[in-house]
Short mmCIF file of C-alpha atoms in Angstrom, two decimals:
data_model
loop_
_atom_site.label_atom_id
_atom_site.label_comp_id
_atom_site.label_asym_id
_atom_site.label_seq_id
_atom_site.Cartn_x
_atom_site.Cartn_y
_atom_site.Cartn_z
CA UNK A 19 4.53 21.39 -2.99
CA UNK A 20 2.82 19.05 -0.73
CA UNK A 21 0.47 16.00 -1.42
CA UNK A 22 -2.30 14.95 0.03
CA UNK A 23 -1.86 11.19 1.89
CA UNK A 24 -3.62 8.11 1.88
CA UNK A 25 -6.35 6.84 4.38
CA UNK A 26 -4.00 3.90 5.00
CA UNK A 27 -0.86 6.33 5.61
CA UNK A 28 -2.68 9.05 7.49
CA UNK A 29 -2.54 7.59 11.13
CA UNK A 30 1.52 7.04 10.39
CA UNK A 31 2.04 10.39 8.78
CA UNK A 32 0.31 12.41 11.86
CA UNK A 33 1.50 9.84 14.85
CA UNK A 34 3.17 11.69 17.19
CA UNK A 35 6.99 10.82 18.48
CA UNK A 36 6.74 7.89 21.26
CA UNK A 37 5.25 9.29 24.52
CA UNK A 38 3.93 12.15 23.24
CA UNK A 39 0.22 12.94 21.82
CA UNK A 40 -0.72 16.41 20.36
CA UNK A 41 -3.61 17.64 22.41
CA UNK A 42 -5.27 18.53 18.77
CA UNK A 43 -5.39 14.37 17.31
CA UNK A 44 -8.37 12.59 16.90
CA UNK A 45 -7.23 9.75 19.19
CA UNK A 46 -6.07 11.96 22.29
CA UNK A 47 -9.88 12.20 22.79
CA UNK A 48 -10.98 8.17 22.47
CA UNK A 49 -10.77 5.58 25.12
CA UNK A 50 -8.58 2.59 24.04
CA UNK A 51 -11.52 0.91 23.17
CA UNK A 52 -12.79 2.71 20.90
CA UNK A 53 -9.08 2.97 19.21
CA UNK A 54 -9.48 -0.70 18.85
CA UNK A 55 -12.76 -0.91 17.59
CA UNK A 56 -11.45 1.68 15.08
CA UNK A 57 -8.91 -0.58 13.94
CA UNK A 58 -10.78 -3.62 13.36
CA UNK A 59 -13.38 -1.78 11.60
CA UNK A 60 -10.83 -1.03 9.45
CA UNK A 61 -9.21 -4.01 9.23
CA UNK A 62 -12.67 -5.79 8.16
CA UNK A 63 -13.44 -3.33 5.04
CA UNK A 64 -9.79 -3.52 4.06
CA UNK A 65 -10.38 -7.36 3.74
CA UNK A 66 -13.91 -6.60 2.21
CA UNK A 67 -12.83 -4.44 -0.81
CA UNK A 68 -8.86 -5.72 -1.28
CA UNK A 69 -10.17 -9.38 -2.76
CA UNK A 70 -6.56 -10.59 -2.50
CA UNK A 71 -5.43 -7.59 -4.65
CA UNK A 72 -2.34 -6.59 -2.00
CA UNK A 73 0.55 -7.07 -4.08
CA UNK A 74 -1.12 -5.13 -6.93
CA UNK A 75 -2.23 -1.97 -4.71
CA UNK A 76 1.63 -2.18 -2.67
CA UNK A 77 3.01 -1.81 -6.68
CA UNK A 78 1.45 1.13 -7.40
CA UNK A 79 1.70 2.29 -4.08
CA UNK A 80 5.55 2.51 -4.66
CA UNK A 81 4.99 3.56 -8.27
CA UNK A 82 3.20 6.76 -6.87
CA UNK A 83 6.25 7.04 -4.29
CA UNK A 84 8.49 6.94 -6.80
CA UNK A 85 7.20 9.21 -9.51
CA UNK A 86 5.91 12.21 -6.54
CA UNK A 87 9.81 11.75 -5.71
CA UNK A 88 11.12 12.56 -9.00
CA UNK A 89 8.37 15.41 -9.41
CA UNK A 90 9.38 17.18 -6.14
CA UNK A 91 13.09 16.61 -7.43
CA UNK A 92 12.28 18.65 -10.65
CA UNK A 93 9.57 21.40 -9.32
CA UNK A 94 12.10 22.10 -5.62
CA UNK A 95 15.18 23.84 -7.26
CA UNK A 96 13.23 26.82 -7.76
CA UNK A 97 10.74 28.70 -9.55
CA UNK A 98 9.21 27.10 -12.66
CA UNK A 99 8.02 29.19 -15.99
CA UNK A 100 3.74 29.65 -15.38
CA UNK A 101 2.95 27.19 -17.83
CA UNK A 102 5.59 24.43 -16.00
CA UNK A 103 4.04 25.25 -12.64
CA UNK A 104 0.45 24.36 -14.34
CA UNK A 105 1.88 20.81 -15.89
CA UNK A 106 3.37 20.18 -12.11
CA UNK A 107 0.16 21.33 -10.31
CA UNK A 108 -1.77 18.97 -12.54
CA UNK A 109 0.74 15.72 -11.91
CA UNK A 110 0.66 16.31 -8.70
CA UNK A 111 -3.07 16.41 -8.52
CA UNK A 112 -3.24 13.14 -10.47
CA UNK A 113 -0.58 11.65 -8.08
CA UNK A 114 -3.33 12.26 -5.07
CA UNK A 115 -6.40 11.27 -6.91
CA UNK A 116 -3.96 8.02 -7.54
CA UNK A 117 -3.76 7.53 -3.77
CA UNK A 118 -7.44 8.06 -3.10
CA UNK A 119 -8.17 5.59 -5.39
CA UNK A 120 -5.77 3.38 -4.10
CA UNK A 121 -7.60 4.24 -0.51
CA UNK A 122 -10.68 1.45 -1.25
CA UNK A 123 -13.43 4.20 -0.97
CA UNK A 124 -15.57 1.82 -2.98
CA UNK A 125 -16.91 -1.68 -3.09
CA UNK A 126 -15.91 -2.53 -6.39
CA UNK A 127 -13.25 -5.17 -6.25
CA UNK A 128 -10.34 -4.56 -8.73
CA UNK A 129 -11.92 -1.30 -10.27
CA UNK A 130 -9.21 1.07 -7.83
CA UNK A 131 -6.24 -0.64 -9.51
CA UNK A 132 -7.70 0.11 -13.15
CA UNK A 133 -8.41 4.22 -11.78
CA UNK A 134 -5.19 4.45 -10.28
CA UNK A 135 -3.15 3.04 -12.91
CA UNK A 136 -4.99 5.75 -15.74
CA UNK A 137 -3.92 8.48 -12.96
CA UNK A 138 -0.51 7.30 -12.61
CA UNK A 139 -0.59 7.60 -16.30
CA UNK A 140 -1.26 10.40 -16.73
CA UNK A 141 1.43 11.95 -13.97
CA UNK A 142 4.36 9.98 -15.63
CA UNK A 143 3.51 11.75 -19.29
CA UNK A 144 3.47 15.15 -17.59
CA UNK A 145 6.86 14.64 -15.88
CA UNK A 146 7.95 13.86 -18.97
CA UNK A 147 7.61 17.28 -20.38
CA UNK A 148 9.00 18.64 -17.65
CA UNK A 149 12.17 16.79 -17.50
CA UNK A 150 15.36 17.96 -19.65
CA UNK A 151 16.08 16.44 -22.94
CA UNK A 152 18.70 14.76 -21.37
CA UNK A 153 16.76 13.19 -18.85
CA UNK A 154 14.09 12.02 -21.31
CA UNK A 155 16.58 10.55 -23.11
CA UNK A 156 17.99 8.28 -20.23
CA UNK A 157 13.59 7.19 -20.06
CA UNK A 158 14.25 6.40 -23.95
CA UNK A 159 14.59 2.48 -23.56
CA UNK A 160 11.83 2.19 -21.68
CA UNK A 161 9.66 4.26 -23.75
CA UNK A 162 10.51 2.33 -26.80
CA UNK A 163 10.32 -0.63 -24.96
CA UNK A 164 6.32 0.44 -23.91
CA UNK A 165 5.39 1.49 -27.04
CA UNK A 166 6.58 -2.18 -28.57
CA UNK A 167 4.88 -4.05 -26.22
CA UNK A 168 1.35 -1.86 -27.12
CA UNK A 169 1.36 -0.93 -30.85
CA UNK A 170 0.99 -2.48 -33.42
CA UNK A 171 3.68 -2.85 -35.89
CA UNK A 172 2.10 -0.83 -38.72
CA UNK A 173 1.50 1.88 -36.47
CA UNK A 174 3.29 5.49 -37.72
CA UNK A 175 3.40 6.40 -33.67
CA UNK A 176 5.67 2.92 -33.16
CA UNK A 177 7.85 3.56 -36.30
CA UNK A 178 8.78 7.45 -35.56
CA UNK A 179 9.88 5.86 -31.98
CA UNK A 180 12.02 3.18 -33.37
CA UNK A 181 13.65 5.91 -35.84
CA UNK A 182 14.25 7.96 -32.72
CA UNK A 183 15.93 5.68 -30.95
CA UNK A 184 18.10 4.74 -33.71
CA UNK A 185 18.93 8.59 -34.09
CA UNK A 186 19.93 8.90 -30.64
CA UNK A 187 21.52 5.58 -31.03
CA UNK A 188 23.92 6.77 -33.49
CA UNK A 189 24.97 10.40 -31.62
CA UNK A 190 22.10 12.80 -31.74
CA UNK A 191 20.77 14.84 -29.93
CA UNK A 192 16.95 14.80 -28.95
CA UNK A 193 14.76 17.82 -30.15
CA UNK A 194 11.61 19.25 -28.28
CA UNK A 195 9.62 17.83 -31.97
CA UNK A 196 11.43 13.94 -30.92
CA UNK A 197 9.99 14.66 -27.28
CA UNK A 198 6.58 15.96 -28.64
CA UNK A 199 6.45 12.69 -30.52
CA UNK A 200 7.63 10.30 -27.49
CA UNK A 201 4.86 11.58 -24.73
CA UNK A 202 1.95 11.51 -27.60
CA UNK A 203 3.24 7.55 -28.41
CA UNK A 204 3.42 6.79 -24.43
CA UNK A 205 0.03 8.42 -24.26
CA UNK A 206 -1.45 6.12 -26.89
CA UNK A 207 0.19 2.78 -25.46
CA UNK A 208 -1.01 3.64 -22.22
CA UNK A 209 -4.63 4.33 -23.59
CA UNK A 210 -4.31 0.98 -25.39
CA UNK A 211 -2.80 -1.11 -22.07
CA UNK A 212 -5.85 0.05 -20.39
CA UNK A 213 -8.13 -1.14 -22.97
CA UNK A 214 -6.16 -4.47 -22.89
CA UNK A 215 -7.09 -4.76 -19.25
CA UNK A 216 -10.84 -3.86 -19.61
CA UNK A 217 -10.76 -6.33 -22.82
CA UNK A 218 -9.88 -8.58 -19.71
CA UNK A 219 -12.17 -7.33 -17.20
CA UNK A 220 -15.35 -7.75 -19.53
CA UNK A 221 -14.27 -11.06 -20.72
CA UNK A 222 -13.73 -12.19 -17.05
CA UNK A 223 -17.49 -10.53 -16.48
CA UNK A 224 -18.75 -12.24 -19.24
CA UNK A 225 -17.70 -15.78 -18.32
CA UNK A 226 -18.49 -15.17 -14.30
CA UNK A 227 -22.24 -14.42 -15.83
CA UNK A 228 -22.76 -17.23 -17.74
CA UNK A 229 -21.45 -19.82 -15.02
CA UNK A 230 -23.93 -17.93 -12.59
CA UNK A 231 -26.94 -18.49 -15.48
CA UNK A 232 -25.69 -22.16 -16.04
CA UNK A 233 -25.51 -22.84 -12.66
CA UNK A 234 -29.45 -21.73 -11.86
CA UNK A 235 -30.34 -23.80 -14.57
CA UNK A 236 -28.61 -26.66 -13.31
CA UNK A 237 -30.20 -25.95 -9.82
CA UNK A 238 -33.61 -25.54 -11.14
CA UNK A 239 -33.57 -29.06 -13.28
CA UNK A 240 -32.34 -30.76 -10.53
CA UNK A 241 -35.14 -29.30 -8.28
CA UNK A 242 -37.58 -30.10 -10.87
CA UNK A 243 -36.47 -33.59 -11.27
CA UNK A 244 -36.28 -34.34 -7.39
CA UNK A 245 -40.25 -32.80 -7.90
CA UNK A 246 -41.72 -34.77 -10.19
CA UNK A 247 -38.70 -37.42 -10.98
CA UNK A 248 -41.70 -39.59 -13.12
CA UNK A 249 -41.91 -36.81 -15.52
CA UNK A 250 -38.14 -37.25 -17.78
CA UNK A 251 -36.90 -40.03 -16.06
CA UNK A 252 -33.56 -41.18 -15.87
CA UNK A 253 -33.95 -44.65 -16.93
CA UNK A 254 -33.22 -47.82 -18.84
CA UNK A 255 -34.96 -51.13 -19.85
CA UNK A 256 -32.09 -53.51 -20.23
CA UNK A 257 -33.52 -56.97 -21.54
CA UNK A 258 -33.74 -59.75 -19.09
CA UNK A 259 -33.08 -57.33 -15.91
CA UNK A 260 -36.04 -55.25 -16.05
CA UNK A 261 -35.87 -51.02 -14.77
CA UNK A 262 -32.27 -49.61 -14.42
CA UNK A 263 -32.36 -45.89 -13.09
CA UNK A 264 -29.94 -43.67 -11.55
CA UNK A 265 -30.10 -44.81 -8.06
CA UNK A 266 -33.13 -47.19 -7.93
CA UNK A 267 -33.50 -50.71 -9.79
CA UNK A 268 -36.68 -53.26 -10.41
CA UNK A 269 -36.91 -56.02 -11.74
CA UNK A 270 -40.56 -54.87 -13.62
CA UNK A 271 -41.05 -57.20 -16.43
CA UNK A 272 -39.13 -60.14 -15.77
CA UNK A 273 -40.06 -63.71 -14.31
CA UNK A 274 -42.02 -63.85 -11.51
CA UNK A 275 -43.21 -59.45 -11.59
CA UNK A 276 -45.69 -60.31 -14.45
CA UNK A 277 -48.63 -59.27 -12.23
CA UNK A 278 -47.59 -56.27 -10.33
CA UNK A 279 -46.64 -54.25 -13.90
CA UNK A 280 -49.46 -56.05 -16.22
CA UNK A 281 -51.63 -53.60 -17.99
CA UNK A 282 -48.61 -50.76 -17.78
CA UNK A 283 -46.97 -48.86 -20.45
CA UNK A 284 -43.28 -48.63 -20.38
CA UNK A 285 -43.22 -44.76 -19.16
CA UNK A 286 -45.34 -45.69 -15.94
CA UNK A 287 -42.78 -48.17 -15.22
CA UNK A 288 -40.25 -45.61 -15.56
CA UNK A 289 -42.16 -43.17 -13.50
CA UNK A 290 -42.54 -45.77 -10.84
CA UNK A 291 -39.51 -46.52 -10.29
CA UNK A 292 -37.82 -43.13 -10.39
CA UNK A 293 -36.25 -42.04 -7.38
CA UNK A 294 -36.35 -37.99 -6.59
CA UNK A 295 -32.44 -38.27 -6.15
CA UNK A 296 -31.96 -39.71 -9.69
CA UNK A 297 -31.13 -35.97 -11.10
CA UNK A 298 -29.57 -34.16 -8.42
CA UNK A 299 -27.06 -37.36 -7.95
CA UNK A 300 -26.24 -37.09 -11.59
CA UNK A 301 -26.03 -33.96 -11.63
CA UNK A 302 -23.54 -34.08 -8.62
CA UNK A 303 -21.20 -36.44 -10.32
CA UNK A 304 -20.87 -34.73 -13.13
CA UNK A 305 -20.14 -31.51 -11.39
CA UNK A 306 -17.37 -33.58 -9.55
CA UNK A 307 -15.87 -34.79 -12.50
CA UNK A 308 -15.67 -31.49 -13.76
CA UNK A 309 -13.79 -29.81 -11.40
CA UNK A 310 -11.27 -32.92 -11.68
CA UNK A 311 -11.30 -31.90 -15.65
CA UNK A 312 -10.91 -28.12 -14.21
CA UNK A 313 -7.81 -29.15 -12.40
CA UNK A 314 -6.13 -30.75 -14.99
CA UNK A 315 -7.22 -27.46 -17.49
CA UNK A 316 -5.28 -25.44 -15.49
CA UNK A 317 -1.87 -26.78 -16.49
CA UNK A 318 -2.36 -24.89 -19.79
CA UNK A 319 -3.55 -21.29 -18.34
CA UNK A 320 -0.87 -18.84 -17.66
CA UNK A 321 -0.96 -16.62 -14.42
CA UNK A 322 -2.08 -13.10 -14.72
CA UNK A 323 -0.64 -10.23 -13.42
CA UNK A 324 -4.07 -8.34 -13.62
CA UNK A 325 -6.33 -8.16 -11.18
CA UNK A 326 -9.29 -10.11 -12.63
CA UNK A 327 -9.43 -13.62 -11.79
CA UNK A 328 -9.94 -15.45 -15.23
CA UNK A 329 -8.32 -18.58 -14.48
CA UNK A 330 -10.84 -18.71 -11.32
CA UNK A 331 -13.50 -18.20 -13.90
CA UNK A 332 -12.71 -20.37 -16.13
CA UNK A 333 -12.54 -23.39 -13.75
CA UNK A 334 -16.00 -22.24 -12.46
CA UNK A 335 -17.42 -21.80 -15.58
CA UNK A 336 -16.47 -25.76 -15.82
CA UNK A 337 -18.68 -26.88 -13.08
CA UNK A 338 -22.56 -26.07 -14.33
CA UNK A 339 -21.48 -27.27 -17.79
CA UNK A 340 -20.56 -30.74 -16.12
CA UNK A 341 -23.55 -31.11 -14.24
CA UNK A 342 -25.57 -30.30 -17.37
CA UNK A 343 -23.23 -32.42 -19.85
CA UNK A 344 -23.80 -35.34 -17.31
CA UNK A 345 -27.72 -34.71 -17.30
CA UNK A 346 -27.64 -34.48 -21.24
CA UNK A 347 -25.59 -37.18 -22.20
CA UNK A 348 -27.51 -39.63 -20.38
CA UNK A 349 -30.88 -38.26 -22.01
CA UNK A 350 -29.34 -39.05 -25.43
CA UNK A 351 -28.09 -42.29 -24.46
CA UNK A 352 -32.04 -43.04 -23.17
CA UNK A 353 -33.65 -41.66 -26.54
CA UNK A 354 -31.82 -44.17 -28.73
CA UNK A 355 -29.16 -41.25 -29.73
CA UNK A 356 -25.95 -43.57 -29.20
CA UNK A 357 -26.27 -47.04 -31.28
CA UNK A 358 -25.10 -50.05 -28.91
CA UNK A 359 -25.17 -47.74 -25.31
CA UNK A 360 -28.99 -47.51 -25.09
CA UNK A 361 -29.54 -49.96 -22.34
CA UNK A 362 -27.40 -49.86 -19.23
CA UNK A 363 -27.82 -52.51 -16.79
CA UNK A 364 -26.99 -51.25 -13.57
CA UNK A 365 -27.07 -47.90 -11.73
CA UNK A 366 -23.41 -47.88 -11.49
CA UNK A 367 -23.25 -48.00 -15.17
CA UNK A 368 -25.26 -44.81 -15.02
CA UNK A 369 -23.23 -43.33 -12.68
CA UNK A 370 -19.88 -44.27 -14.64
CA UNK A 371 -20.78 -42.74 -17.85
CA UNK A 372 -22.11 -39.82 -15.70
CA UNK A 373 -18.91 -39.15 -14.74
CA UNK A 374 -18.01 -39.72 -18.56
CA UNK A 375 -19.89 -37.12 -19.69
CA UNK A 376 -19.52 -34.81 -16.80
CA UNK A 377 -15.92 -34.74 -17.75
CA UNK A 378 -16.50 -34.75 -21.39
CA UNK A 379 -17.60 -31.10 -20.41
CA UNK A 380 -13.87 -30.31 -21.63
CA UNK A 381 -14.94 -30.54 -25.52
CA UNK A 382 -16.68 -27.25 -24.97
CA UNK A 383 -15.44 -24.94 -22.47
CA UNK A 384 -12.03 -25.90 -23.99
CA UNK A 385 -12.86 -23.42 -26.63
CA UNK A 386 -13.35 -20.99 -23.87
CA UNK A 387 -9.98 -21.72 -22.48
CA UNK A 388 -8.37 -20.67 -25.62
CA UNK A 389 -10.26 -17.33 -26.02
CA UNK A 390 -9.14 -16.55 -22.14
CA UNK A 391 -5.59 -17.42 -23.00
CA UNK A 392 -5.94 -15.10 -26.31
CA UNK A 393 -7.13 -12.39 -24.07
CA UNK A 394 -4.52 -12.32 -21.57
CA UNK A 395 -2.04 -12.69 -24.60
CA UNK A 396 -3.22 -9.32 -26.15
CA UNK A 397 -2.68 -7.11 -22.61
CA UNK A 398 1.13 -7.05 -23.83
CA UNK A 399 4.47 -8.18 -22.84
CA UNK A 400 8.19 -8.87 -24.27
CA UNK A 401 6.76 -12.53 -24.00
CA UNK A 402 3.26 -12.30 -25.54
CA UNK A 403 3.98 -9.79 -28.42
CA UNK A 404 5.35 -11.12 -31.02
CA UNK A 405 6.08 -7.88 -33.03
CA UNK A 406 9.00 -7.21 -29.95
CA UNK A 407 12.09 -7.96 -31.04
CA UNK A 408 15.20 -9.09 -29.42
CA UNK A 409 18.42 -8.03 -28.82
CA UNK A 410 19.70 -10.23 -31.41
CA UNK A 411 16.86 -9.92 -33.74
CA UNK A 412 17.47 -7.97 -37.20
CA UNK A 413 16.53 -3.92 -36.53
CA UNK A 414 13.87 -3.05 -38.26
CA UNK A 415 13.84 -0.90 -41.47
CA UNK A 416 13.33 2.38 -40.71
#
């Protein structure tokens, strides 16, 4: 039985041997040109949908490869019973909806590894019932080792494995009931891996959308102060030196200024002397100084072998709050908020402790950080799971 190809393998698969072209292909009837033009339109929407997923897409690629293989293998001997032919039919069919998936139809970036790793699910538990007990019993390990990685300890599914194993372990022979019992436990880890990876893909979402709302608002005050930069001014009455704001200074108040602010409430002074750049400067600093924060966060995120970006999103996230934790901090310090720092002298001082807070941005989204790493924890591993044991771990009982 035949599959169906890829888009991306279709042009090798039908290429005809060097100097030759079948008078029925596609490209026996195009101008070189247009063969080109061909190419680099696919080339561009390739590059438009992949979103540095390559490695990910190759994987599975091969995985697909790999598992059609083995069902050919099993199905070409001869002749299978009716209701073998139906399980084949089917894993085969799931083996070429895996490819199309894998062809980047759509313009959802990551969403074809998610669809093609549930279909190349479902192919592997089919050729499991059709292989011999003998042969399932050589995919034992890695069963067991699936099902640890994915279940919880507690669950029944997880301890009929382990007894299983330790049956065949010790001499036995698997039964059709032990096999019965194996595919339903792969079935259920692999339902559970994929909800690991959409518990990843929504978190990733979530933090993505609130870095995009964050970072409007930031945009937004900052227009709004460069508007009307008299309204919440950014600045400080320092005794003896007079008006002290972001990036503008006057000496209103002191010796020799008496006449120019007489009659003039302290707010109008303010308002005077703010400069429209006051916020978006501030703003910009703090920004800056989180993304230096962001850099050093990074030390303590793991890679990801998914294909959602979360340490990207995380450092972005980290941005917008530094701009804003900049902005903020420098409002308390103006209402009174911090005894002793209420009265900065210079505009460098506001600057500095713009930077301060802009960095300080790491109290918060370090909370954040924690949740990501908890996230990617849970999507399983012989590292991340602590309910795998070793080889040199105690069995369990059971």
């Amino acid at each position: 039985m035949e599959s169906n190809s890829t888009p991306s393998d279709s042009t090798s698969s039908n290429s005809p041997p060097s100097g030759a072209t079948p008078s029925n292909s596609p490209l026996s009837a195009q101008p070189p040109t247009d063969s080109r033009r061909y190419g680099r339109a696919q080339a561009r929407n390739l590059r438009r949908h992949e979103r540095g997923q390559w490695e990910l897409r190759e994987g599975l690629r091969s995985r697909v490869i790999e598992l059609e293989a083995l069902l050919k293998s099993k199905t070409a001997p001869g002749p299978l019973a009716p209701c073998d032919q139906v399980l084949a039919d089917q894993a085969f069919e799931s083996l070429d909806e895996a490819k199309r998936a894998l062809g980047h139809e759509h313009g959802r970036p990551a969403a074809h590894i998610a669809v093609a790793q549930t279909k190349l699910d479902v192919a592997y538990i089919i050729l499991l019932r059709l292989l011999t007990l003998k042969d399932v019993t050589a995919h034992l390990p890695g069963i067991v080792a699936f099902v640890k990685e994915h279940l919880p300890l507690g669950d029944e599914r997880r301890a009929h494995v382990d007894e299983i194993a330790l049956s065949v372990r010790a001499g036995d022979t698997l039964t059709e009931n032990q096999r019965e019992v194996l595919v339903d436990a792969s079935t259920v880890a692999h339902q559970v891996h994929l909800k690991e990876k959409l518990r990843v893909r929504s978190f990733a979402y979530i933090v993505f959308g609130v870095t995009a709302a964050l970072a409007v608002i930031a945009a937004l005050i900052a227009l709004a102060g460069a508007a009307s930069p008299g309204t919440v001014p950014l600045c400080f009455n320092p005794p003896g030196i007079g008006i002290v704001c972001a990036t503008a200074t006057s000496t209103a108040g002191t010796a020799g200024n008496g006449d120019r602010f007489a009659g003039r409430s302290l707010d109008q002074m303010y308002a005077d002397v703010a400069s429209q750049w006051d916020y978006p400067v501030v703003e910009l600093v703090g920004l800056v100084a989180a993304a230096v924060a962001a850099a050093a966060s990074l030390r303590r995120i793991h890679g990801t072998s998914t294909p959602y970006n979360v340490p990207v999103a995380l450092a972005l996230l980290k941005l917008p709050t530094g701009a804003l934790t900049a902005l903020l901090g420098l409002l308390l310090m103006r209402g009174d908020f911090i005894p002793g720092l209420s009265a900065l002298d210079s505009s460098a001082q506001i600057i500095a402790w713009a930077v301060i807070f802009g960095y300080a941005q790491q109290l918060f989204t370090r909370f954040v950080d924690n949740q990501a790493q908890l996230v990617l924890n849970s999507v399983g591993g012989p590292v991340t799971n602590p309910g795998k044991t070793t080889r040199n771990s105690p069995a369990q009982p059971g």
